[in-house]
Protein backbone atom coordinates (compact mmCIF):
# COMPACT_ATOMS: atom_id res chain seq x y z
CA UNK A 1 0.00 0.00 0.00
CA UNK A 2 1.32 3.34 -1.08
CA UNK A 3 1.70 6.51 1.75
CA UNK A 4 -1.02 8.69 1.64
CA UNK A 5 0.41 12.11 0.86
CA UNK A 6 -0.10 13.99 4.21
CA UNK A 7 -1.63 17.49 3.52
CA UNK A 8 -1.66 19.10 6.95
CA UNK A 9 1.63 19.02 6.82
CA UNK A 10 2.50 19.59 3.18
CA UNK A 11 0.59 22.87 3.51
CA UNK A 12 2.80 24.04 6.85
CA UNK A 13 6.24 22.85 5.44
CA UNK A 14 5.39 25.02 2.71
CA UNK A 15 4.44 28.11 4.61
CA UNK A 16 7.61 27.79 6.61
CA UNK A 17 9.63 27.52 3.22
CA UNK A 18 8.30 30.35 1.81
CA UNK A 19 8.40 32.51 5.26
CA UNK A 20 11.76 31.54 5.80
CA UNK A 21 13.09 32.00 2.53
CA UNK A 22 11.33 35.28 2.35
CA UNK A 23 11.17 36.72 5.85
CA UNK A 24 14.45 39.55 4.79
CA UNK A 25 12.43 40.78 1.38
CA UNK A 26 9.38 42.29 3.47
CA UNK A 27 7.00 39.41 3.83
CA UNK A 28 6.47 39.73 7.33
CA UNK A 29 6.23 43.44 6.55
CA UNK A 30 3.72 43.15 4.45
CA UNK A 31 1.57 40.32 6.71
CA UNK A 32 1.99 42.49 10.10
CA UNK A 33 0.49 45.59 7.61
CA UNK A 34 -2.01 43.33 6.52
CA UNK A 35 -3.08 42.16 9.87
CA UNK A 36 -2.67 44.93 11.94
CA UNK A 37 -0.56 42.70 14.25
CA UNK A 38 2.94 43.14 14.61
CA UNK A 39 3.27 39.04 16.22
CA UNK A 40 3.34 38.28 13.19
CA UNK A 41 7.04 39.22 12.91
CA UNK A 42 7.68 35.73 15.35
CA UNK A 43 6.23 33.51 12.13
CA UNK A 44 6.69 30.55 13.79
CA UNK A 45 4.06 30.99 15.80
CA UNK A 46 1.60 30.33 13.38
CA UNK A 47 2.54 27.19 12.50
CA UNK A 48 1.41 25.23 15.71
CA UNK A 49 -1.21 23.04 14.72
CA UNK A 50 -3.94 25.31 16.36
CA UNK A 51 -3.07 27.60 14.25
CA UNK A 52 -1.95 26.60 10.92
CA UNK A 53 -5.50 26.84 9.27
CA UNK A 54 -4.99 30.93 10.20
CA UNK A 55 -1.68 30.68 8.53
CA UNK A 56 -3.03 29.09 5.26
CA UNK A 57 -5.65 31.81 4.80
CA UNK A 58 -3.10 34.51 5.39
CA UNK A 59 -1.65 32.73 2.39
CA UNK A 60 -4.64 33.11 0.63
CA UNK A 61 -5.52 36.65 1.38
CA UNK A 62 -1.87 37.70 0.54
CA UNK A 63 -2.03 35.81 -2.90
CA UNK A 64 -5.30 37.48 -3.19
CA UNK A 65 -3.35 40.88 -2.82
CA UNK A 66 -0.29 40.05 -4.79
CA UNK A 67 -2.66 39.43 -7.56
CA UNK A 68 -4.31 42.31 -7.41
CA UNK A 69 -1.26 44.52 -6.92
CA UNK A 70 0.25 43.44 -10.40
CA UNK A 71 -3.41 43.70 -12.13
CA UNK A 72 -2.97 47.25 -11.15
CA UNK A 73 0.29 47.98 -11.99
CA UNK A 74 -0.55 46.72 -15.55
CA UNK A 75 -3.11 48.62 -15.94
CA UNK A 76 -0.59 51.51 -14.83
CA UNK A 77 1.19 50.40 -18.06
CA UNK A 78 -1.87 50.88 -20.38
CA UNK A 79 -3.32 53.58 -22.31
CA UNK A 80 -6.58 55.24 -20.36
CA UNK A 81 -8.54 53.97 -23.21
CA UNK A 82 -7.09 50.00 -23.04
CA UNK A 83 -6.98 50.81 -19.05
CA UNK A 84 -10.84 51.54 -19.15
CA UNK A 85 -11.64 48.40 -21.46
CA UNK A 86 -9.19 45.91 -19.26
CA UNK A 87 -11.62 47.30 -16.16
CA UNK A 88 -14.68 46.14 -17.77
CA UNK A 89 -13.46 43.33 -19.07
CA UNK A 90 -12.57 41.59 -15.50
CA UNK A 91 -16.34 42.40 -14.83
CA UNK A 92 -18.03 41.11 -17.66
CA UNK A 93 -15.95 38.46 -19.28
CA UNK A 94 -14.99 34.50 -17.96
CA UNK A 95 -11.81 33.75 -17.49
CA UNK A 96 -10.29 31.74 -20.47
CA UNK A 97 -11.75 34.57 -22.20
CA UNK A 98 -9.50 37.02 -20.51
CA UNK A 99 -6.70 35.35 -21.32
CA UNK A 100 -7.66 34.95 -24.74
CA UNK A 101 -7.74 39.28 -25.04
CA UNK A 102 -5.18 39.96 -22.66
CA UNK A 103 -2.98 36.92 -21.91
CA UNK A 104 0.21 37.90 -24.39
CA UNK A 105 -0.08 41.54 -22.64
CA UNK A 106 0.07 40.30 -19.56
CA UNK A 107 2.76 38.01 -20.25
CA UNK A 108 5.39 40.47 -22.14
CA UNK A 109 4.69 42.85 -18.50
CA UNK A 110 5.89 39.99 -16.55
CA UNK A 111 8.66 39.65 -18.89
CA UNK A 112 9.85 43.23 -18.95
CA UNK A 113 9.26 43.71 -15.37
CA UNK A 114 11.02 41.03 -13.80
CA UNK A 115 14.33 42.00 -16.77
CA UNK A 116 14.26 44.80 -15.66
CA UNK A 117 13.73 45.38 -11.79
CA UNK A 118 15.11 42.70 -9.31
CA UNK A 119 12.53 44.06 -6.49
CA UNK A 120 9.85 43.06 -9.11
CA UNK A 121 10.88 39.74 -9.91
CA UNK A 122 11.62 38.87 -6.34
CA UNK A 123 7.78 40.00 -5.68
CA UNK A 124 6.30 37.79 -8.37
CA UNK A 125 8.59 34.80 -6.81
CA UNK A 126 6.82 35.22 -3.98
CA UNK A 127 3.49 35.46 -5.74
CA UNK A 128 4.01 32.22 -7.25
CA UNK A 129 4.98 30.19 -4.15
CA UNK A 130 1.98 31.42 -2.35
CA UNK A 131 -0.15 30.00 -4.94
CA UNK A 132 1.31 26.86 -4.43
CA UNK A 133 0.12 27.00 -0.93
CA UNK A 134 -3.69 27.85 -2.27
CA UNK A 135 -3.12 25.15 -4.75
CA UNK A 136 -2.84 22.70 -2.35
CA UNK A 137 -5.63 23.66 -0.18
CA UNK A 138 -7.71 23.93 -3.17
CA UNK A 139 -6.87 20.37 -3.91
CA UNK A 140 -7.65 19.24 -0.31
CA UNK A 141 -11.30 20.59 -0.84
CA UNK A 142 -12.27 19.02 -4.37
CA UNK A 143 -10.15 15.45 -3.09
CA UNK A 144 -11.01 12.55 -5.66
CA UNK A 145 -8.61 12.44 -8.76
CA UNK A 146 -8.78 16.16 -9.92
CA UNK A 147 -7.96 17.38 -6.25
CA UNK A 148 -4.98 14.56 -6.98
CA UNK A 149 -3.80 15.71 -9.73
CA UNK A 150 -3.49 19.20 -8.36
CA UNK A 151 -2.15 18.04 -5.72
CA UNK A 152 0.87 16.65 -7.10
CA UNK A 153 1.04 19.19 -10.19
CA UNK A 154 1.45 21.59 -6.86
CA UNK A 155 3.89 19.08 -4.86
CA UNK A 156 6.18 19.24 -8.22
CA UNK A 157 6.16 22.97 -8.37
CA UNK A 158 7.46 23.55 -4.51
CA UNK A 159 10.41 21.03 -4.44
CA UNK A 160 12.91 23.31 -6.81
CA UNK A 161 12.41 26.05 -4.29
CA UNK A 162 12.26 23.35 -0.54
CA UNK A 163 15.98 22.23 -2.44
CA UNK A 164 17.23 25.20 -3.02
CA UNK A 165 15.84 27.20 0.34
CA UNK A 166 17.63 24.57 2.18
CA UNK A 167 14.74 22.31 3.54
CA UNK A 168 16.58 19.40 2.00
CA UNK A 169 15.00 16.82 4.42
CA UNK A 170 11.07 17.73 3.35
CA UNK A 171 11.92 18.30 -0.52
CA UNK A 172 13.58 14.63 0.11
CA UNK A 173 11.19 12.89 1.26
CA UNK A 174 8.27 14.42 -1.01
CA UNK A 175 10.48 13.26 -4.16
CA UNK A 176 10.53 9.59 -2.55
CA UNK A 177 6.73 9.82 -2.19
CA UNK A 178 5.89 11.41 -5.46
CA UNK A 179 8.26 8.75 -7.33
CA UNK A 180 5.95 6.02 -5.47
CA UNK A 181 3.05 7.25 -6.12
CA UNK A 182 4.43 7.18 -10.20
CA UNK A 183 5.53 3.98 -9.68
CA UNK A 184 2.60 1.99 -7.96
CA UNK A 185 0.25 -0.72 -9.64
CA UNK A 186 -2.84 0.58 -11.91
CA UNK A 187 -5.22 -0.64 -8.65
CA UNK A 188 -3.60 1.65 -6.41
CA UNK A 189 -3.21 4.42 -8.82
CA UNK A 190 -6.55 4.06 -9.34
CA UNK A 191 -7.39 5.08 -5.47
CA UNK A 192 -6.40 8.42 -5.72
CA UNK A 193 -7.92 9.68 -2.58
CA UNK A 194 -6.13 12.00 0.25
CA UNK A 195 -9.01 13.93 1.74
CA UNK A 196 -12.64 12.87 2.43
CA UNK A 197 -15.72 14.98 3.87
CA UNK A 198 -15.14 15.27 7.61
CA UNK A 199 -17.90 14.60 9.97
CA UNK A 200 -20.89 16.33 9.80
CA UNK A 201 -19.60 18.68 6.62
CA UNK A 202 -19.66 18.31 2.97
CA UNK A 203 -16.17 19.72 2.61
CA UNK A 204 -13.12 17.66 2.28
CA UNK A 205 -10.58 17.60 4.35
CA UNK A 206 -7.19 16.10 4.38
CA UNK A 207 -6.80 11.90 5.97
CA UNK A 208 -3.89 13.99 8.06
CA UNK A 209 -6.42 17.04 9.12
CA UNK A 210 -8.97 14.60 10.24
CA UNK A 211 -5.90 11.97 12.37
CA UNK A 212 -4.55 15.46 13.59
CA UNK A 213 -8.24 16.64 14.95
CA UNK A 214 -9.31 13.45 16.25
CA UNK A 215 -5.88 12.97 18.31
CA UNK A 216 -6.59 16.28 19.80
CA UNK A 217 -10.03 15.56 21.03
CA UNK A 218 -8.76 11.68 22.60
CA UNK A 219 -5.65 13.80 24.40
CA UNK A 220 -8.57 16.31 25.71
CA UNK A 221 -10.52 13.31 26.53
CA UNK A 222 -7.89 10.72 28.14
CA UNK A 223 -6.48 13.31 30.68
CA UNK A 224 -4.86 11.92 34.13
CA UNK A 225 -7.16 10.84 36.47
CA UNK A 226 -9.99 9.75 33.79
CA UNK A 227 -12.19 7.19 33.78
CA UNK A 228 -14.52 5.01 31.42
CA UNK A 229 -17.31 7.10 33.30
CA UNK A 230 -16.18 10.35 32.72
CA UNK A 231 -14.98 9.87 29.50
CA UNK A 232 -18.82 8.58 28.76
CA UNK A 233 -20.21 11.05 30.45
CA UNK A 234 -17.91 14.00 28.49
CA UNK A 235 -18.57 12.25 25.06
CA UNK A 236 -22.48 12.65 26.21
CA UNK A 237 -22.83 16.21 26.85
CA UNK A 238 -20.86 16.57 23.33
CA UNK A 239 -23.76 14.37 21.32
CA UNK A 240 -26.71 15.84 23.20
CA UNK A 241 -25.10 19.52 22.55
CA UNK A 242 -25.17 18.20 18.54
CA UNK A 243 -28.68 16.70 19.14
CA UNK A 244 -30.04 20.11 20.06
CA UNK A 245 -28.25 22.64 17.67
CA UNK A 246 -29.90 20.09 14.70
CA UNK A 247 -33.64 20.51 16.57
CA UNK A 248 -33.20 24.47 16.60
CA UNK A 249 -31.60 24.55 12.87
CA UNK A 250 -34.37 22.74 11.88
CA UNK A 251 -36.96 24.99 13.70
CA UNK A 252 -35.10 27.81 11.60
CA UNK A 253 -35.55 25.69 8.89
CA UNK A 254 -39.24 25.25 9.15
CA UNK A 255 -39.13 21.88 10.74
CA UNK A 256 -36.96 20.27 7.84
CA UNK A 257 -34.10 18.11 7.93
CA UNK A 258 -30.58 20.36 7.80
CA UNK A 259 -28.81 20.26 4.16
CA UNK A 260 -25.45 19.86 4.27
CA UNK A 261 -24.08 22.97 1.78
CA UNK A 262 -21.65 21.92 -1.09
CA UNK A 263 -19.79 24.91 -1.22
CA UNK A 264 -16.27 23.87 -0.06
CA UNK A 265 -15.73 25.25 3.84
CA UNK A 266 -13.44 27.88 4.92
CA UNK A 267 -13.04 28.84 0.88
CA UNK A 268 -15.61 31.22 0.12
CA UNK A 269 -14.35 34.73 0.30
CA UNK A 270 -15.19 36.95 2.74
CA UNK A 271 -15.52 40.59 3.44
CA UNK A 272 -12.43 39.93 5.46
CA UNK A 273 -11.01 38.71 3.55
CA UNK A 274 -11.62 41.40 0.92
CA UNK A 275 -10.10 43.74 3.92
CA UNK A 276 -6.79 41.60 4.21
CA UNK A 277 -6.73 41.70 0.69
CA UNK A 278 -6.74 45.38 -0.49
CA UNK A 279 -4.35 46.09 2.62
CA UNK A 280 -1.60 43.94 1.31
CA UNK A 281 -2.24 45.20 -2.24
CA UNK A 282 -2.19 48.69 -1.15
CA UNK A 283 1.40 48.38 0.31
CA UNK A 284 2.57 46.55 -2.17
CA UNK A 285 1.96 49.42 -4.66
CA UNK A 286 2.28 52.48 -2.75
CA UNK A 287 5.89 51.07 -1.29
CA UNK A 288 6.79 50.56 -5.40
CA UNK A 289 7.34 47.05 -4.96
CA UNK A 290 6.74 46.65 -7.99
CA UNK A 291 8.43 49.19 -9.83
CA UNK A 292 9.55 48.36 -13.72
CA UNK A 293 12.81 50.94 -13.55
CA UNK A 294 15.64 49.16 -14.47
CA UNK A 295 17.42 48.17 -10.84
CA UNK A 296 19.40 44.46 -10.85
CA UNK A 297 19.66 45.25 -6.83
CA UNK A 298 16.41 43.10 -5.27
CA UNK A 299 15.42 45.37 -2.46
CA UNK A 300 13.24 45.21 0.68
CA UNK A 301 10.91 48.62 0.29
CA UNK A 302 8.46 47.91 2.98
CA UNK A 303 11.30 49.24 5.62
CA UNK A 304 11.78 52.64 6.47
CA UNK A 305 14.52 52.66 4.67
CA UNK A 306 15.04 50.63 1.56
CA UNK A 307 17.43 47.59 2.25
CA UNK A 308 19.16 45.96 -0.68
CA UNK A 309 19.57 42.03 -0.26
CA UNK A 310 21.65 39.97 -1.66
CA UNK A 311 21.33 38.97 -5.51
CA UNK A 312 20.90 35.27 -4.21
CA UNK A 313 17.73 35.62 -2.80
């Protein structure tokens, strides 16, 4: 039987790859800006297991920004008349059809950009790596073989940069588990599955997620001292609790039986995260982060004072 590829983890190895590798260009900068909350600059502290679902949306919400930062500073590089058109078309038209219109644009301002300005290349590096880390959660919530696919299409993306940011050990292993995946018999290929719906919701969730929560409720459960009768008795008070919320949801309801929803959990966007969004984004821009003046120097502009980095990074 082949290892399930653990998610949970895959998504905070990740985050600490990325903060790590990233934490001298202004990342943290730009998270304690977008948060309003300067712990932020101790990262590691969001990587405890209560706490790395909070990291991952940060992820999110700063992709979400970093995406909207360079759609602005290529509209910057239009004429008001293509400027005004590029506006309406995000409204009005689907995606593949965007890219149709405006793909080669927005392509040949990558290119010139990131030739041309370190600070800008460095920016859309770190664009790209937080995607990764929305990739994979994405993948966790559709599960089945096109949350698989993802998955590893993700997995294969990250392990240039785990090799090269020095988290030998996790890039390591992932290649090991990746090359027997590739290699196992059609029946187990066939499987495909890493996440199923957890409990009482529709959404998927990572085989890791749901270990991890269920061997944090038996360590609140099996405490010194504890009995079969207390135990009981605590595992009681949890079902009745359930019992009742479902008998007042389905008063709300008009006395029918709860739907589950189908919309994927904890990945519909909200108004904050609209808020967390347009903070990073306005930063981003208004510290020229993203500046297309020729400079081979990578910079960290979200200082006081400008820092120049090394060329390496």
């Amino acid at each position: 039987m082949i290892k399930e590829i653990p998610v949970l983890h895959l998504i905070k190895h990740h985050i600490v790859n990325v903060c790590s590798g990233y934490k001298e260009a202004g990342l943290l900068h730009i998270l304690m800006y977008m948060t309003g909350d300067e712990r932020h600059d101790n990262w590691t502290k969001l990587l405890t297991i209560l706490n790395i679902r909070m990291a991952a949306r940060l992820m999110r919400r700063l992709s979400i920004g970093l995406h909207v930062a360079f759609q602005v500073k290529f509209m910057h590089q239009l004429k008001e008349d293509e400027a005004l058109c590029f506006i309406d078309d995000l409204q009005s038209m689907l995606p593949a059809e965007l890219e149709n219109k405006w793909g080669l644009k927005f392509e040949a301002f990558f290119d010139f950009g990131r030739q041309q300005n370190a600070t800008f290349a460095m920016n859309f590096d770190i664009m790209k790596q937080v995607d990764v880390i929305c990739g994979v959660q994405l993948s966790e919530r559709i599960g089945g073989p096109s949350g698989y696919n993802l998955l590893q299409a993700c997995t294969k993306t990250s392990l240039l940069f785990a090799f090269v940011n020095g988290a030998s050990s996790y890039a390591a292993y992932m290649t090991q588990l990746l090359t027997e995946h590739a290699a196992a018999p059609p029946f187990y290929k066939s499987l495909k599955y890493f996440s199923l719906p957890c409990e009482q919701s529709a959404a998927n969730q990572g085989l890791d997620t749901i270990q991890e929560e269920e061997h944090r409720k038996a360590k609140k459960l099996l405490r010194p001292g504890a009995s079969g009768e207390t135990i009981c008795a605590h595992l009681k008070r949890i079902n009745e609790a359930e019992d009742m919320l479902k008998s007042r949801q389905a008063c709300f309801d008009g006395g029918k039986e709860c739907e589950q929803t189908t919309d994927h959990s904890n990945w519909s966007i909200t108004k904050t995260d609209v808020l967390y969004a347009k903070r990073a984004a306005s930063i981003i821009i208004r510290r020229g982060a993203l500046s297309t003046a020729f400079c081979k120097t990578p910079h960290n502009v979200y200082t006081k004072d400008p820092k120049p980095l090394t060329e390496a990074i």
